[in-house]
Tab-separated table of N, CA and C in Angstrom:
chain	number	residue	atom	x	y	z
A	1	MET	N	-129.774	-161.424	-103.370
A	1	MET	CA	-127.876	-161.640	-103.691
A	1	MET	C	-127.920	-162.676	-104.878
A	2	THR	N	-126.894	-161.396	-105.268
A	2	THR	CA	-126.176	-162.628	-107.218
A	2	THR	C	-125.374	-164.075	-105.961
A	3	LYS	N	-124.736	-164.621	-106.637
A	3	LYS	CA	-124.474	-165.543	-106.289
A	3	LYS	C	-122.705	-165.332	-106.847
A	4	THR	N	-122.627	-164.230	-107.645
A	4	THR	CA	-121.290	-163.503	-107.241
A	4	THR	C	-121.630	-162.917	-105.504
A	5	ALA	N	-122.381	-161.981	-105.587
A	5	ALA	CA	-122.434	-161.161	-103.915
A	5	ALA	C	-121.604	-162.408	-103.252
A	6	LEU	N	-123.047	-163.393	-102.802
A	6	LEU	CA	-123.277	-164.980	-102.158
A	6	LEU	C	-121.580	-164.973	-101.773
A	7	THR	N	-120.897	-165.332	-102.883
A	7	THR	CA	-119.748	-166.045	-102.446
A	7	THR	C	-118.641	-165.562	-101.959
A	8	LEU	N	-118.292	-163.677	-102.672
A	8	LEU	CA	-117.668	-163.170	-102.045
A	8	LEU	C	-117.093	-162.692	-100.328
A	9	LEU	N	-119.396	-162.666	-99.653
A	9	LEU	CA	-119.480	-163.062	-98.419
A	9	LEU	C	-119.015	-164.249	-97.606
A	10	ALA	N	-119.077	-164.849	-98.744
A	10	ALA	CA	-118.462	-166.114	-97.283
A	10	ALA	C	-117.548	-166.169	-97.383
A	11	ALA	N	-116.851	-165.794	-99.006
A	11	ALA	CA	-114.747	-165.973	-98.751
A	11	ALA	C	-114.531	-164.832	-97.889
A	12	ASN	N	-115.711	-163.752	-97.287
A	12	ASN	CA	-114.773	-162.413	-96.207
A	12	ASN	C	-115.433	-163.051	-94.878
A	13	CYS	N	-115.992	-164.009	-95.538
A	13	CYS	CA	-116.329	-165.198	-92.994
A	13	CYS	C	-114.968	-165.046	-93.333
A	14	LEU	N	-115.087	-166.229	-93.633
A	14	LEU	CA	-113.621	-167.253	-93.886
A	14	LEU	C	-112.227	-166.030	-93.698
A	15	VAL	N	-112.007	-165.545	-93.887
A	15	VAL	CA	-110.743	-164.569	-93.698
A	15	VAL	C	-111.010	-164.437	-92.962
A	16	THR	N	-111.859	-163.354	-91.991
A	16	THR	CA	-111.745	-162.513	-90.603
A	16	THR	C	-112.389	-163.968	-89.703
A	17	MET	N	-112.763	-165.061	-89.277
A	17	MET	CA	-113.046	-165.247	-88.562
A	17	MET	C	-112.133	-166.093	-88.142
A	18	PRO	N	-111.876	-166.304	-87.185
A	18	PRO	CA	-111.164	-166.817	-86.009
A	18	PRO	C	-110.868	-168.378	-86.331
A	19	ALA	N	-109.920	-168.699	-86.245
A	19	ALA	CA	-109.463	-170.437	-86.887
A	19	ALA	C	-110.338	-171.541	-85.897
A	20	VAL	N	-111.185	-172.652	-86.497
A	20	VAL	CA	-111.595	-172.855	-85.952
A	20	VAL	C	-110.052	-173.768	-84.821
A	21	ALA	N	-111.281	-174.225	-83.549
A	21	ALA	CA	-110.228	-175.014	-82.477
A	21	ALA	C	-110.462	-176.601	-82.984
A	22	GLN	N	-109.004	-176.636	-82.798
A	22	GLN	CA	-108.330	-178.352	-82.884
A	22	GLN	C	-107.795	-178.753	-81.784
A	23	ARG	N	-107.923	-180.165	-81.909
A	23	ARG	CA	-107.848	-180.690	-80.619
A	23	ARG	C	-106.334	-181.121	-81.425
A	24	THR	N	-105.891	-180.809	-79.649
A	24	THR	CA	-103.807	-180.749	-79.402
A	24	THR	C	-103.272	-182.474	-78.977
A	25	THR	N	-102.304	-182.872	-79.173
A	25	THR	CA	-102.143	-183.300	-78.411
A	25	THR	C	-100.806	-184.062	-78.206
A	26	ILE	N	-99.922	-184.216	-76.824
A	26	ILE	CA	-99.329	-183.854	-76.266
A	26	ILE	C	-98.965	-185.801	-75.808
A	27	ARG	N	-97.483	-186.365	-76.108
A	27	ARG	CA	-97.022	-187.222	-75.243
A	27	ARG	C	-96.264	-187.677	-73.665
A	28	ALA	N	-96.907	-187.689	-72.705
A	28	ALA	CA	-95.840	-187.920	-71.545
A	28	ALA	C	-94.653	-188.443	-71.625
A	29	THR	N	-93.748	-187.868	-71.724
A	29	THR	CA	-92.525	-187.936	-71.755
A	29	THR	C	-91.624	-189.698	-70.434
A	30	ALA	N	-91.096	-190.691	-70.296
A	30	ALA	CA	-91.540	-190.891	-69.112
A	30	ALA	C	-89.159	-190.924	-69.208
A	31	ILE	N	-89.262	-190.469	-67.755
A	31	ILE	CA	-88.568	-189.970	-67.574
A	31	ILE	C	-87.529	-191.362	-66.313
A	32	PRO	N	-86.261	-191.038	-66.512
A	32	PRO	CA	-85.381	-192.137	-65.463
A	32	PRO	C	-84.851	-191.636	-64.227
A	33	THR	N	-84.980	-190.310	-64.317
A	33	THR	CA	-84.694	-190.180	-62.497
A	33	THR	C	-85.673	-188.667	-62.586
A	34	ALA	N	-85.997	-188.998	-61.180
A	34	ALA	CA	-86.775	-188.001	-60.351
A	34	ALA	C	-86.129	-186.475	-60.730
A	35	VAL	N	-87.633	-185.955	-60.695
A	35	VAL	CA	-88.197	-185.026	-60.605
A	35	VAL	C	-88.207	-183.557	-60.029
A	36	THR	N	-87.007	-182.774	-60.223
A	36	THR	CA	-87.165	-181.655	-58.469
A	36	THR	C	-87.548	-180.786	-58.384
A	37	LEU	N	-89.055	-180.921	-57.299
A	37	LEU	CA	-89.732	-179.602	-57.482
A	37	LEU	C	-88.942	-178.188	-56.859
A	38	ASP	N	-89.123	-177.584	-57.721
A	38	ASP	CA	-88.470	-176.055	-57.178
A	38	ASP	C	-88.223	-174.712	-58.086
A	39	GLY	N	-89.842	-174.963	-58.642
A	39	GLY	CA	-89.732	-174.486	-59.461
A	39	GLY	C	-88.734	-174.593	-61.532
A	40	LYS	N	-87.359	-174.693	-61.182
A	40	LYS	CA	-86.875	-174.834	-62.703
A	40	LYS	C	-87.007	-175.728	-63.326
A	41	LEU	N	-87.093	-175.268	-64.617
A	41	LEU	CA	-86.495	-176.941	-65.143
A	41	LEU	C	-85.456	-177.323	-65.870
A	42	ASP	N	-84.546	-177.325	-65.307
A	42	ASP	CA	-83.177	-176.992	-65.507
A	42	ASP	C	-82.937	-178.653	-65.398
A	43	GLU	N	-83.421	-179.858	-65.610
A	43	GLU	CA	-83.282	-181.211	-65.570
A	43	GLU	C	-83.006	-181.553	-66.738
A	44	PRO	N	-82.499	-182.279	-68.071
A	44	PRO	CA	-82.035	-182.263	-68.999
A	44	PRO	C	-83.071	-183.154	-69.805
A	45	PHE	N	-84.363	-183.857	-69.133
A	45	PHE	CA	-85.202	-184.372	-69.598
A	45	PHE	C	-86.291	-183.450	-70.013
A	46	TRP	N	-86.322	-182.710	-69.289
A	46	TRP	CA	-87.208	-180.939	-69.804
A	46	TRP	C	-87.238	-180.724	-71.077
A	47	ALA	N	-86.182	-180.915	-72.101
A	47	ALA	CA	-84.914	-179.353	-73.122
A	47	ALA	C	-85.288	-180.746	-73.681
A	48	THR	N	-86.292	-182.250	-73.785
A	48	THR	CA	-86.668	-183.062	-74.606
A	48	THR	C	-88.030	-183.567	-74.775
A	49	ALA	N	-89.106	-182.665	-73.325
A	49	ALA	CA	-90.018	-183.462	-73.337
A	49	ALA	C	-90.770	-183.125	-74.346
A	50	ASP	N	-92.264	-184.432	-74.852
A	50	ASP	CA	-92.610	-184.006	-75.796
A	50	ASP	C	-93.731	-181.577	-75.457
A	51	SER	N	-95.053	-181.350	-76.097
A	51	SER	CA	-94.591	-179.645	-75.804
A	51	SER	C	-95.509	-179.094	-76.863
A	52	ILE	N	-96.488	-178.732	-76.374
A	52	ILE	CA	-97.315	-177.605	-77.362
A	52	ILE	C	-97.285	-176.675	-76.716
A	53	ASP	N	-97.739	-175.384	-77.466
A	53	ASP	CA	-96.931	-174.162	-77.765
A	53	ASP	C	-97.936	-173.129	-78.881
A	54	ASP	N	-98.468	-174.358	-78.914
A	54	ASP	CA	-99.953	-173.449	-79.810
A	54	ASP	C	-100.912	-173.231	-79.047
A	55	PHE	N	-100.917	-172.466	-78.390
A	55	PHE	CA	-102.953	-171.833	-77.565
A	55	PHE	C	-103.470	-171.244	-78.147
A	56	ARG	N	-105.220	-170.636	-77.794
A	56	ARG	CA	-105.584	-169.887	-78.912
A	56	ARG	C	-105.969	-168.537	-77.750
A	57	GLN	N	-106.410	-167.668	-77.755
A	57	GLN	CA	-106.902	-166.761	-76.887
A	57	GLN	C	-108.419	-166.693	-76.476
A	58	ARG	N	-108.782	-166.180	-75.887
A	58	ARG	CA	-110.651	-166.687	-74.783
A	58	ARG	C	-110.489	-165.531	-74.992
A	59	GLU	N	-109.935	-164.470	-74.494
A	59	GLU	CA	-110.298	-163.266	-74.302
A	59	GLU	C	-109.288	-161.478	-75.005
A	60	PRO	N	-109.566	-161.186	-75.578
A	60	PRO	CA	-110.074	-160.493	-76.410
A	60	PRO	C	-110.243	-160.745	-77.520
A	61	LEU	N	-110.489	-161.873	-77.652
A	61	LEU	CA	-110.528	-162.716	-79.392
A	61	LEU	C	-110.418	-163.751	-79.167
A	62	GLU	N	-111.811	-164.083	-79.184
A	62	GLU	CA	-112.033	-166.179	-79.351
A	62	GLU	C	-110.810	-167.107	-79.883
A	63	GLY	N	-110.647	-167.138	-79.890
A	63	GLY	CA	-110.120	-168.399	-80.883
A	63	GLY	C	-108.362	-167.695	-81.744
A	64	PHE	N	-108.780	-166.639	-81.588
A	64	PHE	CA	-106.535	-165.873	-81.943
A	64	PHE	C	-105.949	-166.896	-82.092
A	65	ALA	N	-104.480	-166.623	-82.461
A	65	ALA	CA	-103.878	-167.113	-81.681
A	65	ALA	C	-102.777	-166.110	-80.236
A	66	ALA	N	-102.546	-166.665	-79.451
A	66	ALA	CA	-102.350	-165.715	-78.084
A	66	ALA	C	-101.367	-164.628	-78.213
A	67	THR	N	-101.846	-163.922	-77.243
A	67	THR	CA	-100.751	-163.052	-77.573
A	67	THR	C	-98.789	-162.652	-76.747
A	68	GLU	N	-99.261	-164.065	-75.406
A	68	GLU	CA	-98.099	-164.306	-74.997
A	68	GLU	C	-97.907	-165.483	-75.556
A	69	ARG	N	-97.057	-166.048	-75.295
A	69	ARG	CA	-96.569	-167.651	-75.507
A	69	ARG	C	-96.483	-168.564	-74.260
A	70	THR	N	-97.167	-169.739	-74.105
A	70	THR	CA	-97.125	-170.555	-73.197
A	70	THR	C	-96.660	-171.903	-74.083
A	71	VAL	N	-95.770	-172.763	-72.970
A	71	VAL	CA	-95.189	-173.940	-73.455
A	71	VAL	C	-95.471	-174.784	-72.377
A	72	VAL	N	-96.202	-175.317	-72.268
A	72	VAL	CA	-96.465	-176.324	-71.813
A	72	VAL	C	-95.816	-177.897	-71.683
A	73	LYS	N	-94.758	-178.957	-70.625
A	73	LYS	CA	-94.398	-180.356	-71.145
A	73	LYS	C	-94.851	-180.820	-70.072
A	74	VAL	N	-95.127	-181.734	-70.602
A	74	VAL	CA	-95.540	-183.449	-70.169
A	74	VAL	C	-94.435	-184.724	-69.577
A	75	VAL	N	-94.579	-185.061	-68.918
A	75	VAL	CA	-93.299	-186.297	-68.114
A	75	VAL	C	-93.890	-187.243	-66.967
A	76	HIS	N	-93.761	-188.070	-67.479
A	76	HIS	CA	-93.465	-188.970	-66.100
A	76	HIS	C	-92.842	-190.351	-65.780
A	77	ASP	N	-92.931	-190.843	-64.344
A	77	ASP	CA	-92.095	-191.544	-63.851
A	77	ASP	C	-92.934	-192.647	-63.303
A	78	GLY	N	-92.962	-193.992	-62.953
A	78	GLY	CA	-92.979	-194.433	-62.331
A	78	GLY	C	-94.387	-194.954	-61.447
A	79	ASN	N	-93.866	-192.969	-60.488
A	79	ASN	CA	-94.874	-192.729	-59.003
A	79	ASN	C	-96.082	-191.445	-59.935
A	80	ALA	N	-95.241	-191.444	-60.950
A	80	ALA	CA	-96.267	-189.340	-61.077
A	80	ALA	C	-95.964	-189.116	-61.908
A	81	LEU	N	-97.070	-188.417	-62.705
A	81	LEU	CA	-97.199	-187.336	-63.951
A	81	LEU	C	-96.786	-185.599	-63.719
A	82	TYR	N	-95.617	-185.401	-64.661
A	82	TYR	CA	-95.706	-183.963	-64.201
A	82	TYR	C	-96.148	-182.956	-65.305
A	83	ILE	N	-96.079	-181.997	-65.320
A	83	ILE	CA	-96.444	-181.308	-66.032
A	83	ILE	C	-96.324	-179.776	-66.143
A	84	ALA	N	-95.596	-179.465	-66.778
A	84	ALA	CA	-94.293	-177.798	-66.433
A	84	ALA	C	-95.420	-176.880	-67.793
A	85	VAL	N	-95.200	-176.083	-67.040
A	85	VAL	CA	-96.491	-174.109	-67.276
A	85	VAL	C	-95.266	-173.903	-67.468
A	86	ARG	N	-95.169	-172.953	-68.807
A	86	ARG	CA	-93.694	-171.275	-68.638
A	86	ARG	C	-94.872	-170.576	-69.798
A	87	CYS	N	-94.894	-169.780	-68.480
A	87	CYS	CA	-96.007	-168.593	-69.876
A	87	CYS	C	-95.300	-166.704	-69.568
A	88	CYS	N	-95.119	-166.513	-70.380
A	88	CYS	CA	-95.024	-165.532	-70.877
A	88	CYS	C	-95.765	-163.873	-70.873
A	89	ASP	N	-95.068	-163.217	-70.224
A	89	ASP	CA	-95.544	-162.309	-70.191
A	89	ASP	C	-94.253	-160.902	-70.218
A	90	SER	N	-95.236	-160.384	-71.628
A	90	SER	CA	-93.794	-158.794	-71.969
A	90	SER	C	-94.200	-157.813	-70.662
A	91	SER	N	-96.257	-157.531	-69.960
A	91	SER	CA	-95.151	-156.534	-69.507
A	91	SER	C	-95.786	-156.948	-68.117
A	92	MET	N	-94.588	-158.262	-67.934
A	92	MET	CA	-94.843	-157.674	-66.307
A	92	MET	C	-93.327	-157.248	-65.267
A	93	ARG	N	-93.989	-157.131	-64.591
A	93	ARG	CA	-92.738	-155.549	-63.704
A	93	ARG	C	-92.935	-156.249	-62.233
A	94	VAL	N	-91.186	-155.817	-62.542
A	94	VAL	CA	-90.932	-156.680	-60.772
A	94	VAL	C	-91.141	-155.599	-59.413
A	95	GLY	N	-91.848	-155.811	-58.638
A	95	GLY	CA	-92.502	-154.840	-58.573
A	95	GLY	C	-93.799	-154.793	-57.985
A	96	GLY	N	-94.469	-155.409	-59.394
A	96	GLY	CA	-96.271	-154.656	-59.345
A	96	GLY	C	-96.736	-156.272	-58.512
A	97	PRO	N	-98.193	-156.444	-59.020
A	97	PRO	CA	-99.242	-157.288	-58.385
A	97	PRO	C	-98.806	-158.962	-57.343
A	98	ALA	N	-97.652	-159.200	-57.787
A	98	ALA	CA	-97.043	-160.865	-57.184
A	98	ALA	C	-96.002	-160.033	-55.671
A	99	SER	N	-95.617	-159.080	-55.959
A	99	SER	CA	-95.259	-158.362	-54.660
A	99	SER	C	-95.823	-158.119	-53.727
A	100	SER	N	-97.186	-157.399	-53.841
A	100	SER	CA	-98.497	-156.767	-53.519
A	100	SER	C	-99.174	-158.137	-52.399
A	101	ALA	N	-98.890	-159.502	-53.454
A	101	ALA	CA	-99.339	-161.375	-52.907
A	101	ALA	C	-98.943	-161.896	-52.128
A	102	GLY	N	-97.821	-161.084	-51.993
A	102	GLY	CA	-96.450	-161.719	-50.896
A	102	GLY	C	-95.228	-162.778	-51.569
A	103	MET	N	-95.483	-162.936	-52.603
A	103	MET	CA	-94.573	-163.610	-53.345
A	103	MET	C	-93.581	-163.663	-53.896
A	104	PRO	N	-91.976	-163.485	-53.562
A	104	PRO	CA	-90.905	-162.855	-53.983
A	104	PRO	C	-90.877	-162.658	-54.924
A	105	THR	N	-90.245	-161.386	-55.195
A	105	THR	CA	-89.503	-160.231	-56.909
A	105	THR	C	-89.068	-161.137	-56.890
A	106	SER	N	-87.836	-160.650	-55.848
A	106	SER	CA	-86.042	-160.384	-57.742
A	106	SER	C	-85.785	-162.095	-57.998
A	107	ARG	N	-87.092	-163.588	-57.748
A	107	ARG	CA	-87.101	-164.677	-58.616
A	107	ARG	C	-87.827	-164.481	-59.983
A	108	LEU	N	-88.245	-163.723	-60.052
A	108	LEU	CA	-89.754	-163.267	-61.044
A	108	LEU	C	-88.602	-162.400	-62.348
A	109	THR	N	-89.184	-162.954	-63.592
A	109	THR	CA	-88.710	-162.347	-65.133
A	109	THR	C	-90.094	-162.621	-66.162
A	110	THR	N	-89.230	-161.936	-66.703
A	110	THR	CA	-91.018	-162.231	-68.142
A	110	THR	C	-91.204	-163.591	-68.196
A	111	MET	N	-89.871	-163.878	-68.518
A	111	MET	CA	-90.562	-165.424	-68.270
A	111	MET	C	-90.347	-166.593	-67.209
A	112	SER	N	-91.980	-166.866	-66.615
A	112	SER	CA	-91.504	-167.400	-65.968
A	112	SER	C	-92.007	-168.885	-66.118
A	113	GLU	N	-91.936	-169.930	-64.786
A	113	GLU	CA	-91.908	-171.442	-64.306
A	113	GLU	C	-93.319	-172.231	-63.297
A	114	PHE	N	-93.304	-172.545	-63.197
A	114	PHE	CA	-94.060	-173.434	-62.529
A	114	PHE	C	-94.574	-174.909	-62.939
């Protein structure tokens, strides 16, 4: 192969390869009040807690940007570490698999938290 052909081949690989995994850091925010474990993130400190949302998918295209948004937030008090995960699912339907698993579907939305 010529030098030009190798350069073009290398450039093509860089464009088509998934992004290289990067380390992401999240800081656990200290909170002054207790967390209510009710599945809601309505305490004021959740709005300002450090978060990460730049996840990459494993399947079907490993390393590519996630097709559904996921946000992770972390806080702590003097006794515990709390991790909140908001997972979005554009294909979720009320009355689908969750209802057959015994989960209450009346509160499920396309953006659920745990």
